[in-house]
mmCIF file of C-alpha atoms in Angstrom:
data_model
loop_
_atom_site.group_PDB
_atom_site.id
_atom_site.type_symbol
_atom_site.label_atom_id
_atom_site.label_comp_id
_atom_site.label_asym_id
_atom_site.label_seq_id
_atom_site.Cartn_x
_atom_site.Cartn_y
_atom_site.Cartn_z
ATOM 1 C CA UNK A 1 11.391 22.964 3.717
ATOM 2 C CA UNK A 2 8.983 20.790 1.600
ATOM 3 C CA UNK A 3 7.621 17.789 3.254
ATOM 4 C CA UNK A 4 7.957 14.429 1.920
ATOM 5 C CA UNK A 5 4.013 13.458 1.870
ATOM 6 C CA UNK A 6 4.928 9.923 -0.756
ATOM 7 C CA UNK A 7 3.864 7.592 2.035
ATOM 8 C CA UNK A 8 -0.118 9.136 2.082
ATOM 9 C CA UNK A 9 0.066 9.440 -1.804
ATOM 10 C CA UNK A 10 1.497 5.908 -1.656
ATOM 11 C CA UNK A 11 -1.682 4.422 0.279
ATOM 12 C CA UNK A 12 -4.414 6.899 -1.437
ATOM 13 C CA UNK A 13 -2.753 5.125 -5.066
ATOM 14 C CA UNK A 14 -2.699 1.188 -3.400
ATOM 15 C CA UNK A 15 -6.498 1.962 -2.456
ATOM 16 C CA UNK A 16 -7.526 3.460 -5.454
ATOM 17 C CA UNK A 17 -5.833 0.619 -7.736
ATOM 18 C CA UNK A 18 -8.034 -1.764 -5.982
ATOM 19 C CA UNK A 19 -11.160 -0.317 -6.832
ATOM 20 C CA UNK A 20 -10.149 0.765 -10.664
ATOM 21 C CA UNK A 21 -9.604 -3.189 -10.824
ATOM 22 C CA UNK A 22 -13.028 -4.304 -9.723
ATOM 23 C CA UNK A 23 -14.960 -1.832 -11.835
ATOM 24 C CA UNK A 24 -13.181 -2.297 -14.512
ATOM 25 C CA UNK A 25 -13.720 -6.226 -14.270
ATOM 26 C CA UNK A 26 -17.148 -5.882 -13.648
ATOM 27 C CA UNK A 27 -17.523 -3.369 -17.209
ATOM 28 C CA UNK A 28 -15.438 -5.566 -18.931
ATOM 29 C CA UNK A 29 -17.795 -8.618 -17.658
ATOM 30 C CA UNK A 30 -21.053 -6.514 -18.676
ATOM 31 C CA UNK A 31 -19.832 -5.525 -21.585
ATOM 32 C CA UNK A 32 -18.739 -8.738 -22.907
ATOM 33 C CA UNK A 33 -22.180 -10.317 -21.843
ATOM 34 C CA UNK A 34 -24.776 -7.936 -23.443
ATOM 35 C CA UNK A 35 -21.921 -6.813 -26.636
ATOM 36 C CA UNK A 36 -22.041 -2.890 -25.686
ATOM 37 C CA UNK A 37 -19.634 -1.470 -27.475
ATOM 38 C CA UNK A 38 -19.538 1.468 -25.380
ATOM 39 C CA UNK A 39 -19.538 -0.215 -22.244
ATOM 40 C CA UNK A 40 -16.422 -2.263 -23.415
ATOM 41 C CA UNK A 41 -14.987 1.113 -24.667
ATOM 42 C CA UNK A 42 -15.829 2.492 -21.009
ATOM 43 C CA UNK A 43 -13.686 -0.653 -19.400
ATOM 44 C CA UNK A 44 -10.790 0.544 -21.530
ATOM 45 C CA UNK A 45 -11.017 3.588 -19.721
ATOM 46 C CA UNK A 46 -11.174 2.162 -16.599
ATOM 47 C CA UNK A 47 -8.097 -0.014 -17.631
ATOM 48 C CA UNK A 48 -6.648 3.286 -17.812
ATOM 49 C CA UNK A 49 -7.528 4.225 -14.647
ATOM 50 C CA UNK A 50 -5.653 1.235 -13.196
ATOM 51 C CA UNK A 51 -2.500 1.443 -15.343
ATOM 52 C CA UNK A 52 -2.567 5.411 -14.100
ATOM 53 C CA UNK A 53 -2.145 3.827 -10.675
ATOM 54 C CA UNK A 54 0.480 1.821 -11.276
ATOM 55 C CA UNK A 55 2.329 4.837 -13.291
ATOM 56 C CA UNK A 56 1.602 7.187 -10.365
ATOM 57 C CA UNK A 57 2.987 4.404 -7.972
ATOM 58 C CA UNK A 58 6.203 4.174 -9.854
ATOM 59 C CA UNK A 59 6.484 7.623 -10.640
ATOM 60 C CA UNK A 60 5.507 8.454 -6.532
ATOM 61 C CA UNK A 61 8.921 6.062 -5.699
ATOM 62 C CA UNK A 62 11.316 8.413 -7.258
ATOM 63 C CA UNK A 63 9.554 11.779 -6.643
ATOM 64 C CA UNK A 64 11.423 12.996 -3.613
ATOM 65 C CA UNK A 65 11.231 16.482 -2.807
ATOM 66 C CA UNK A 66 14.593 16.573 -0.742
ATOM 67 C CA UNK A 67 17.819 17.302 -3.080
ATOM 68 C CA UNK A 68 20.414 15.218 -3.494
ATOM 69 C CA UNK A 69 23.976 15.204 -5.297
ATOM 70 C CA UNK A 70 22.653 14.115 -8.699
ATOM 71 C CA UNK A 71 19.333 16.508 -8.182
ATOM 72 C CA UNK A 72 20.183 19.571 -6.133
ATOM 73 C CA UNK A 73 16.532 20.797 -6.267
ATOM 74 C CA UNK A 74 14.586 17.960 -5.660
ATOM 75 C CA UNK A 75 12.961 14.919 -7.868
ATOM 76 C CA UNK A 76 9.690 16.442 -7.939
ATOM 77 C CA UNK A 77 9.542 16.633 -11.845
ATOM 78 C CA UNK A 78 9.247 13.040 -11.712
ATOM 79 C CA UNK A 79 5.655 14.036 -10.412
ATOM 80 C CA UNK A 80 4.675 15.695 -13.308
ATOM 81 C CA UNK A 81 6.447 13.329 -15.489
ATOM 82 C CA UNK A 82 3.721 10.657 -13.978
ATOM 83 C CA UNK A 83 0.649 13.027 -14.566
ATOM 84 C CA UNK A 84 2.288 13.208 -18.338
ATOM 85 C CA UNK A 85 1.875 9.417 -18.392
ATOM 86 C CA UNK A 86 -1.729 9.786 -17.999
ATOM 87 C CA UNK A 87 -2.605 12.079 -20.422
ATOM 88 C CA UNK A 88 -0.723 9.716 -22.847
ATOM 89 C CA UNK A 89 -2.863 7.067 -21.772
ATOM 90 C CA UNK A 90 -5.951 9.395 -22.014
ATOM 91 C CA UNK A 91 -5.016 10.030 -25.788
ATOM 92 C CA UNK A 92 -4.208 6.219 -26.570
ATOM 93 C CA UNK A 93 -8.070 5.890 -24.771
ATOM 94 C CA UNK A 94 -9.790 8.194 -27.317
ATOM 95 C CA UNK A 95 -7.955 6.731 -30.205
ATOM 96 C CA UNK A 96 -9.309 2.739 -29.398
ATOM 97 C CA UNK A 97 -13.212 4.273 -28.301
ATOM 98 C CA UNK A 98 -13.351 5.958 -32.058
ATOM 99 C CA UNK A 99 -11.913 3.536 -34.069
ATOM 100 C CA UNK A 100 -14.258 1.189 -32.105
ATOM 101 C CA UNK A 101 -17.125 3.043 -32.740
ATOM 102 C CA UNK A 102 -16.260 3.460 -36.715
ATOM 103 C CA UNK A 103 -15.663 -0.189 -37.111
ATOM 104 C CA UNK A 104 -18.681 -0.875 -35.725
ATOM 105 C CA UNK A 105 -21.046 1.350 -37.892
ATOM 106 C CA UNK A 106 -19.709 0.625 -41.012
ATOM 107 C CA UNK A 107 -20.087 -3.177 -39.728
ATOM 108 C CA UNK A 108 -23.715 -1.974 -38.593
ATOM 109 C CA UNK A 109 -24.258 -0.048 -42.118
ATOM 110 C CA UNK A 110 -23.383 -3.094 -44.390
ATOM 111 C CA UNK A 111 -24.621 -6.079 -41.843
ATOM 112 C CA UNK A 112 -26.769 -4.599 -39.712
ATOM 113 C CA UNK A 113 -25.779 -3.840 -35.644
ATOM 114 C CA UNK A 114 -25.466 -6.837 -33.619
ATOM 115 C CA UNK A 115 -28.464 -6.126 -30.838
ATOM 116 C CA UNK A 116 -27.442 -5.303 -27.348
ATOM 117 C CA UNK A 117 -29.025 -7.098 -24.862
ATOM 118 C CA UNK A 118 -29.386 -5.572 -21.116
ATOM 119 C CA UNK A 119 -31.445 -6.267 -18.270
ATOM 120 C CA UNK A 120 -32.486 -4.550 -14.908
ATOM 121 C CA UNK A 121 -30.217 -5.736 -12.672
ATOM 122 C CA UNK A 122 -26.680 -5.148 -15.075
ATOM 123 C CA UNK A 123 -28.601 -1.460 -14.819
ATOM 124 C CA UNK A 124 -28.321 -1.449 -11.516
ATOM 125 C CA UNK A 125 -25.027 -3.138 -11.165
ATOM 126 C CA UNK A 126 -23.628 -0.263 -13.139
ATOM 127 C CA UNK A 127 -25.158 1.711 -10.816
ATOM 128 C CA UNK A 128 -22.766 0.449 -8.345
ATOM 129 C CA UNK A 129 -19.901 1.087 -10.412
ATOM 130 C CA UNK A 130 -20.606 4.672 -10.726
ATOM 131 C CA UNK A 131 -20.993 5.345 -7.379
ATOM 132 C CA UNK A 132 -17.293 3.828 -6.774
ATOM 133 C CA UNK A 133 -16.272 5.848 -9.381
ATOM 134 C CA UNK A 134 -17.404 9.222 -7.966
ATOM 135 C CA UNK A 135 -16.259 8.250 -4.382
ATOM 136 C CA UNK A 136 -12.779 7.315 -6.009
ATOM 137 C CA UNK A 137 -12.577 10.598 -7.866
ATOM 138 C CA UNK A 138 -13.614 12.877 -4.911
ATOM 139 C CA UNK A 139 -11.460 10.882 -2.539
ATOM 140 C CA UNK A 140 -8.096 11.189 -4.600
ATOM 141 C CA UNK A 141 -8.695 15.261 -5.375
ATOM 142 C CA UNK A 142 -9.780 15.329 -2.123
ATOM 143 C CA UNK A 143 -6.080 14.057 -0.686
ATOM 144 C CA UNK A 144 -4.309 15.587 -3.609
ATOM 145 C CA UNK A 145 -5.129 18.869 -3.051
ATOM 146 C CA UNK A 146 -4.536 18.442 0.957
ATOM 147 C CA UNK A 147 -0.992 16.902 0.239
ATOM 148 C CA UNK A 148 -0.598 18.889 -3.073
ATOM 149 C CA UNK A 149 0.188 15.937 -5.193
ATOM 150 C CA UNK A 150 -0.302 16.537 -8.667
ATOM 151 C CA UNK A 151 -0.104 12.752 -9.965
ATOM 152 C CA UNK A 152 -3.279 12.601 -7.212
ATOM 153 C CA UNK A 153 -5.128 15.650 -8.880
ATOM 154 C CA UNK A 154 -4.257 14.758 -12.112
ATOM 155 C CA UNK A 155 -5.282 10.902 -11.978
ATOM 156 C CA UNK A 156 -8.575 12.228 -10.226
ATOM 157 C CA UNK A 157 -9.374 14.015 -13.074
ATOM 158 C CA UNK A 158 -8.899 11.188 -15.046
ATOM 159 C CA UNK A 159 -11.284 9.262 -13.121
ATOM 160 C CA UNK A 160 -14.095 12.038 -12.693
ATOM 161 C CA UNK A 161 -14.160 11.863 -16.667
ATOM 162 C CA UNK A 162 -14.641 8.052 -15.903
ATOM 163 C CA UNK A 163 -17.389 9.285 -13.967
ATOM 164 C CA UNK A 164 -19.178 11.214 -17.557
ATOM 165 C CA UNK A 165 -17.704 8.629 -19.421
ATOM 166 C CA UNK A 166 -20.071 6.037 -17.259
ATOM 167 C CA UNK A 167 -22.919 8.452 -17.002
ATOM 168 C CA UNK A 168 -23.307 8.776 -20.337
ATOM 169 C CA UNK A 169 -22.811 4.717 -21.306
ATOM 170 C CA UNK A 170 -25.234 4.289 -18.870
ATOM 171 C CA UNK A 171 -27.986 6.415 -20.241
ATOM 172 C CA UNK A 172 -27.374 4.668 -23.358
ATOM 173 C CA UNK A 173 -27.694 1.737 -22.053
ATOM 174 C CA UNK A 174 -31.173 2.632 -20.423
ATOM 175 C CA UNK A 175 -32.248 4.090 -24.072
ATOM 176 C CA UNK A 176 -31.458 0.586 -25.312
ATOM 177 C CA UNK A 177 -32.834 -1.217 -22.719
ATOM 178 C CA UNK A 178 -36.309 0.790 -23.333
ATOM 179 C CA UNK A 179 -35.760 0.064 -26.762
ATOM 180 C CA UNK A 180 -36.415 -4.122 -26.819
ATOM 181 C CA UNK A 181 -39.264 -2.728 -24.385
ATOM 182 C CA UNK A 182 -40.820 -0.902 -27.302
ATOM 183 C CA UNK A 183 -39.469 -2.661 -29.983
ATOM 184 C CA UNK A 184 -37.740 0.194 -31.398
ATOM 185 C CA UNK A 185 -34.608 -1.516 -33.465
ATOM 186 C CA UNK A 186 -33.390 2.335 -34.213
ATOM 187 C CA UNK A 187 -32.332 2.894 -30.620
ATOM 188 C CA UNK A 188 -29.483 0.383 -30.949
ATOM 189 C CA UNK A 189 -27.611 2.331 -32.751
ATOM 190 C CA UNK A 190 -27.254 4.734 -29.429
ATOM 191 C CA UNK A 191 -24.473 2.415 -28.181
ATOM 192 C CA UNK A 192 -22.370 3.122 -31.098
ATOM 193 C CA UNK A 193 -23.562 7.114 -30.991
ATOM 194 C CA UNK A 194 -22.155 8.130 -27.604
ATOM 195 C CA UNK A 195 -18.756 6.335 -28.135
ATOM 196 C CA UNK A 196 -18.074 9.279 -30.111
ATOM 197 C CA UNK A 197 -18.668 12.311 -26.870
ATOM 198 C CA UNK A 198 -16.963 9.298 -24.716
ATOM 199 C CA UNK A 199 -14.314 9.888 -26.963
ATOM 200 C CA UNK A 200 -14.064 13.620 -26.596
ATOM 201 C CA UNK A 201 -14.467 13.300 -22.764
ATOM 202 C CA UNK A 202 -11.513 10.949 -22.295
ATOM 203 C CA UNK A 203 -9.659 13.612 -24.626
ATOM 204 C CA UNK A 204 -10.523 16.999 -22.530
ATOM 205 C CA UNK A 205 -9.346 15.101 -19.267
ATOM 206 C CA UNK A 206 -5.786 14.351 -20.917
ATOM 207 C CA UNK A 207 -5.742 17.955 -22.466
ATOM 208 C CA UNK A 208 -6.724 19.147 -18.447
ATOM 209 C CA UNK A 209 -3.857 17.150 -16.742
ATOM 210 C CA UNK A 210 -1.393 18.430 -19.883
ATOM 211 C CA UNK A 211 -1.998 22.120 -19.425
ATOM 212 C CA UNK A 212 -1.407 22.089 -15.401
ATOM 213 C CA UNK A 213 1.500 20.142 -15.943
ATOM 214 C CA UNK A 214 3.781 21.484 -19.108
ATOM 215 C CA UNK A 215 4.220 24.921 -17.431
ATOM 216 C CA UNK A 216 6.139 23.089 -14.213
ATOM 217 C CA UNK A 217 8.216 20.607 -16.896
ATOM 218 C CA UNK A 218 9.469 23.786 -19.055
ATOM 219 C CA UNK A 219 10.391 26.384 -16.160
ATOM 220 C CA UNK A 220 7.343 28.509 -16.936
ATOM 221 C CA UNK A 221 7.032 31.497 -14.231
ATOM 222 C CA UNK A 222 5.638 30.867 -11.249
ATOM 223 C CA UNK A 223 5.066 34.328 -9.658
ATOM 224 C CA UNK A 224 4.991 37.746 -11.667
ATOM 225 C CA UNK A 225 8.356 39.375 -11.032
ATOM 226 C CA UNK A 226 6.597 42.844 -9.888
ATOM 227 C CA UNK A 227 5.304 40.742 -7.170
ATOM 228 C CA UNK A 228 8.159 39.561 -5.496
ATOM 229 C CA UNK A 229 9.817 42.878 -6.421
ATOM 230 C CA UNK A 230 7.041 44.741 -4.243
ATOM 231 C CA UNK A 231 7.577 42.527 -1.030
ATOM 232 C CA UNK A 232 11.375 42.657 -1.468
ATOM 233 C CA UNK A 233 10.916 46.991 -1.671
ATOM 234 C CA UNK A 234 8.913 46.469 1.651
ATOM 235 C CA UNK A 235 11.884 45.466 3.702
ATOM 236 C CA UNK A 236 13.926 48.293 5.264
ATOM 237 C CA UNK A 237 17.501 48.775 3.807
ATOM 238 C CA UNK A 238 16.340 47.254 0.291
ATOM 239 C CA UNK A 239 17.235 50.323 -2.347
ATOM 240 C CA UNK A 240 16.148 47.795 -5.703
ATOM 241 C CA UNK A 241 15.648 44.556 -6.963
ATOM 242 C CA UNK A 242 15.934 43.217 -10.375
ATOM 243 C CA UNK A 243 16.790 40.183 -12.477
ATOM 244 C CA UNK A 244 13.965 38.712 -10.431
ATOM 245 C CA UNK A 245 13.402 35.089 -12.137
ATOM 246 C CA UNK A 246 11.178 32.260 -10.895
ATOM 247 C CA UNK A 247 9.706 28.890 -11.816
ATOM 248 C CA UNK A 248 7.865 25.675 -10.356
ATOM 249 C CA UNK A 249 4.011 25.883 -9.019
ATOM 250 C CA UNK A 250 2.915 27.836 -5.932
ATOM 251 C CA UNK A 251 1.480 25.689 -3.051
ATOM 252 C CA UNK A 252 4.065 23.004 -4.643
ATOM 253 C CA UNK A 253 7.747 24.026 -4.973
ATOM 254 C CA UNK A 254 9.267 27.237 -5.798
ATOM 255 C CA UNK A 255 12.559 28.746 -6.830
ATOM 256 C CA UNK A 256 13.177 32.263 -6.826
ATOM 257 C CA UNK A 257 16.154 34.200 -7.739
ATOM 258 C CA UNK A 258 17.256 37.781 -7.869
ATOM 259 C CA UNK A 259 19.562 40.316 -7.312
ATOM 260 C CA UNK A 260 19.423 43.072 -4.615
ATOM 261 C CA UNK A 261 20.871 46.275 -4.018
ATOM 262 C CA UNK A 262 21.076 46.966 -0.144
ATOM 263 C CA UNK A 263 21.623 50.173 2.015
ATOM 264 C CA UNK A 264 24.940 48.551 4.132
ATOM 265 C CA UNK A 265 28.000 48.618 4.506
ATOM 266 C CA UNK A 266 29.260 45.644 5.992
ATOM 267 C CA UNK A 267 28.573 41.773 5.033
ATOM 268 C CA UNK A 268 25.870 41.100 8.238
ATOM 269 C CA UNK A 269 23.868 43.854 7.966
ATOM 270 C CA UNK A 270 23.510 43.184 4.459
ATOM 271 C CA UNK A 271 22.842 39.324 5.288
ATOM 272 C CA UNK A 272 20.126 40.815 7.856
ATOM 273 C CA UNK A 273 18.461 42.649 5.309
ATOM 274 C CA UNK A 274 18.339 39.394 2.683
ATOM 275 C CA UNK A 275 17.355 37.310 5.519
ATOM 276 C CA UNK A 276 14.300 39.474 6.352
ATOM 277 C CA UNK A 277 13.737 39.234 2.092
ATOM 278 C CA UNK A 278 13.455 35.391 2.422
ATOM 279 C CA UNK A 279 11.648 35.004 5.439
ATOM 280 C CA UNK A 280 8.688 37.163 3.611
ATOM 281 C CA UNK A 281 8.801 35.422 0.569
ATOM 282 C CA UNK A 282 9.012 31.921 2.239
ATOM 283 C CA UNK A 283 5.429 33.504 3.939
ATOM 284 C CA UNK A 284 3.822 34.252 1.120
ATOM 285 C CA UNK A 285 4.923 31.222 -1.438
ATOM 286 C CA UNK A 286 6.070 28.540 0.743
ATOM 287 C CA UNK A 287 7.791 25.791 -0.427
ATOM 288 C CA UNK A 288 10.511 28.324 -2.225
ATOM 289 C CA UNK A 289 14.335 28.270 -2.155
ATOM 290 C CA UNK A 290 15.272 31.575 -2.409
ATOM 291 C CA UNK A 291 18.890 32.245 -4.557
ATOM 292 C CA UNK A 292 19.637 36.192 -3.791
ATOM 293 C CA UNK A 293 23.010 37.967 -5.530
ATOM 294 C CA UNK A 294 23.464 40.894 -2.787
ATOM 295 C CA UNK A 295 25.243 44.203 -4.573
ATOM 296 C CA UNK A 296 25.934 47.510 -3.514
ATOM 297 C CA UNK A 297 23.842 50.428 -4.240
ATOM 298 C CA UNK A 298 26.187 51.505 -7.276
ATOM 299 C CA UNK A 299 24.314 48.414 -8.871
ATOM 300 C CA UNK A 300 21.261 49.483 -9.274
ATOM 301 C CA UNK A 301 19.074 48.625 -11.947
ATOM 302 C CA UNK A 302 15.653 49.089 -13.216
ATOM 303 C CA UNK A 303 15.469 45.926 -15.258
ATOM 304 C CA UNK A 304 13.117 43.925 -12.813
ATOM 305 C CA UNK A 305 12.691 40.721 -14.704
ATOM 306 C CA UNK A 306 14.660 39.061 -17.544
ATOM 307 C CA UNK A 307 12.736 40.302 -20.562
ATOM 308 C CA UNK A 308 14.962 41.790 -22.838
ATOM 309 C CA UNK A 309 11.752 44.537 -23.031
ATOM 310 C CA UNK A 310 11.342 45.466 -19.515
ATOM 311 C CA UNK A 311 12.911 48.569 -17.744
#
């Protein structure tokens, strides 16, 4: 039986929202008062972060994990159809940081870069941004993984690139900073440098949350057929398995189907024997749903899985 864990998610997404909003007001406010490009590009991110929220929100309301009439095996696709919506927002991200960053050098090239100006204390406000950034990011894997959300983990990993994403600006910022110190005019051009790896950070954290999430979308196999076939062998009475077929994500929801050739004669024994199948599946891989075919031993097969290859 899967628990329905939407109310936690719920209140770790209403918190989180909260504090995307404020640091990406105060970016946006930095940004806009000293002209960094990058820190601008870094409050789009953040914007991200907040619009993630409201996705996973949305996306957390119809994600039930108990079946229904319309959806015999649950709404938990919905799930991954939220952490989808991130990475789509990662990749609309990346695309406004680097056609930000090439409108600005050829602006810079031809005009000369606008100077950045930045002071101590904005330093050390951003500062303070970061560190609500890492506590958001650790706080939402940190619940996700407990609860085994995967709009949580995914929309964490969003925000721990938020976390390199702000790093990095940051540093920038300091080089810049030094740089009306020194009167070094070259260094300006930093801000418009690291746009470009801000770019390819935001991109790596939407090509993360797409490759943990595809597999459960498309029915990719969740546990190697041998593997189910060797517990099923285990149980006394069980003479083969095969057509062994599974999909979902461990540790999240299963479904497992098969067909098995029992040692009985008569219906309950043979029900004893599948029961005694589940219950050591459900063990192992719990959440699973368990579909078994029961056939007698003129059945046998040694085709375990579904490839056409396989004996």
């Amino acid at each position: 039986m899967v628990t329905d864990r939407r109310a936690k998610i719920r209140q770790v997404l209403y918190i989180t929202l909260v504090l995307n909003l404020l640091v990406m007001a105060i970016k946006a406010g930095v940004g806009w008062w000293t002209g960094s490009l990058s820190l601008l590009a870094d409050a789009l991110h953040s914007f991200t972060d907040s619009a993630n929220n409201i996705l996973g929100l949305v996306a957390n309301h119809f994600a039930s994990p108990h079946p229904d009439r319309n959806h015999p095996y649950g709404h938990q696709k919905f799930d991954a159809l939220g952490a989808l919506g991130i990475a789509a927002f990662l990749g609309v991200a990346c695309f406004e940081i680097i056609q930000g960053a090439i409108e600005r050098a050829i602006a810079g090239l031809q005009q000369g870069l606008k100077p950045i100006t930045i002071s101590p204390p904005e330093l050390w406000i951003l500062l303070i941004v970061l560190g609500i950034n890492i506590f958001v990011a650790f706080y939402e894997r940190r619940v996700g993984l407990q609860v085994g959300s995967p709009i949580l983990i995914a929309d964490a990993q969003h925000t721990m690139s938020d976390v390199w994403v702000t790093i990095t600006v940051l540093l920038g910022l300091i080089g810049i900073w030094q740089a009306r110190v020194l009167n070094l005019p070259a260094l300006q051009w930093l801000d418009v440098i690291l746009s470009f790896p801000v770019a390819l950070l935001v991109f790596r954290s939407g090509w993360e949350v797409l490759k943990e999430n595809i597999p459960w979308l498309v029915d990719r196999m969740a546990i190697a057929p041998e593997a189910i076939h060797a517990i099923a062998l285990q149980v006394p009475g069980v003479l083969n398995c095969h057509d062994i077929a599974s999909r979902g994500v461990v540790g999240r929801q299963v479904f497992i189907e098969m067909h098995l050739v029992v040692d009985a004669l008569d219906v309950e024994t043979a029900h004893k024997i599948t029961e005694e199948v589940e219950a050591r599946l459900e063990a192992r891989y719990s959440p699973v749903r368990i579909l078994i075919h029961v056939e007698p031993p003129t059945y046998k097969s040694d085709r375990i899985t579904f490839d056409p290859q396989s004996k």
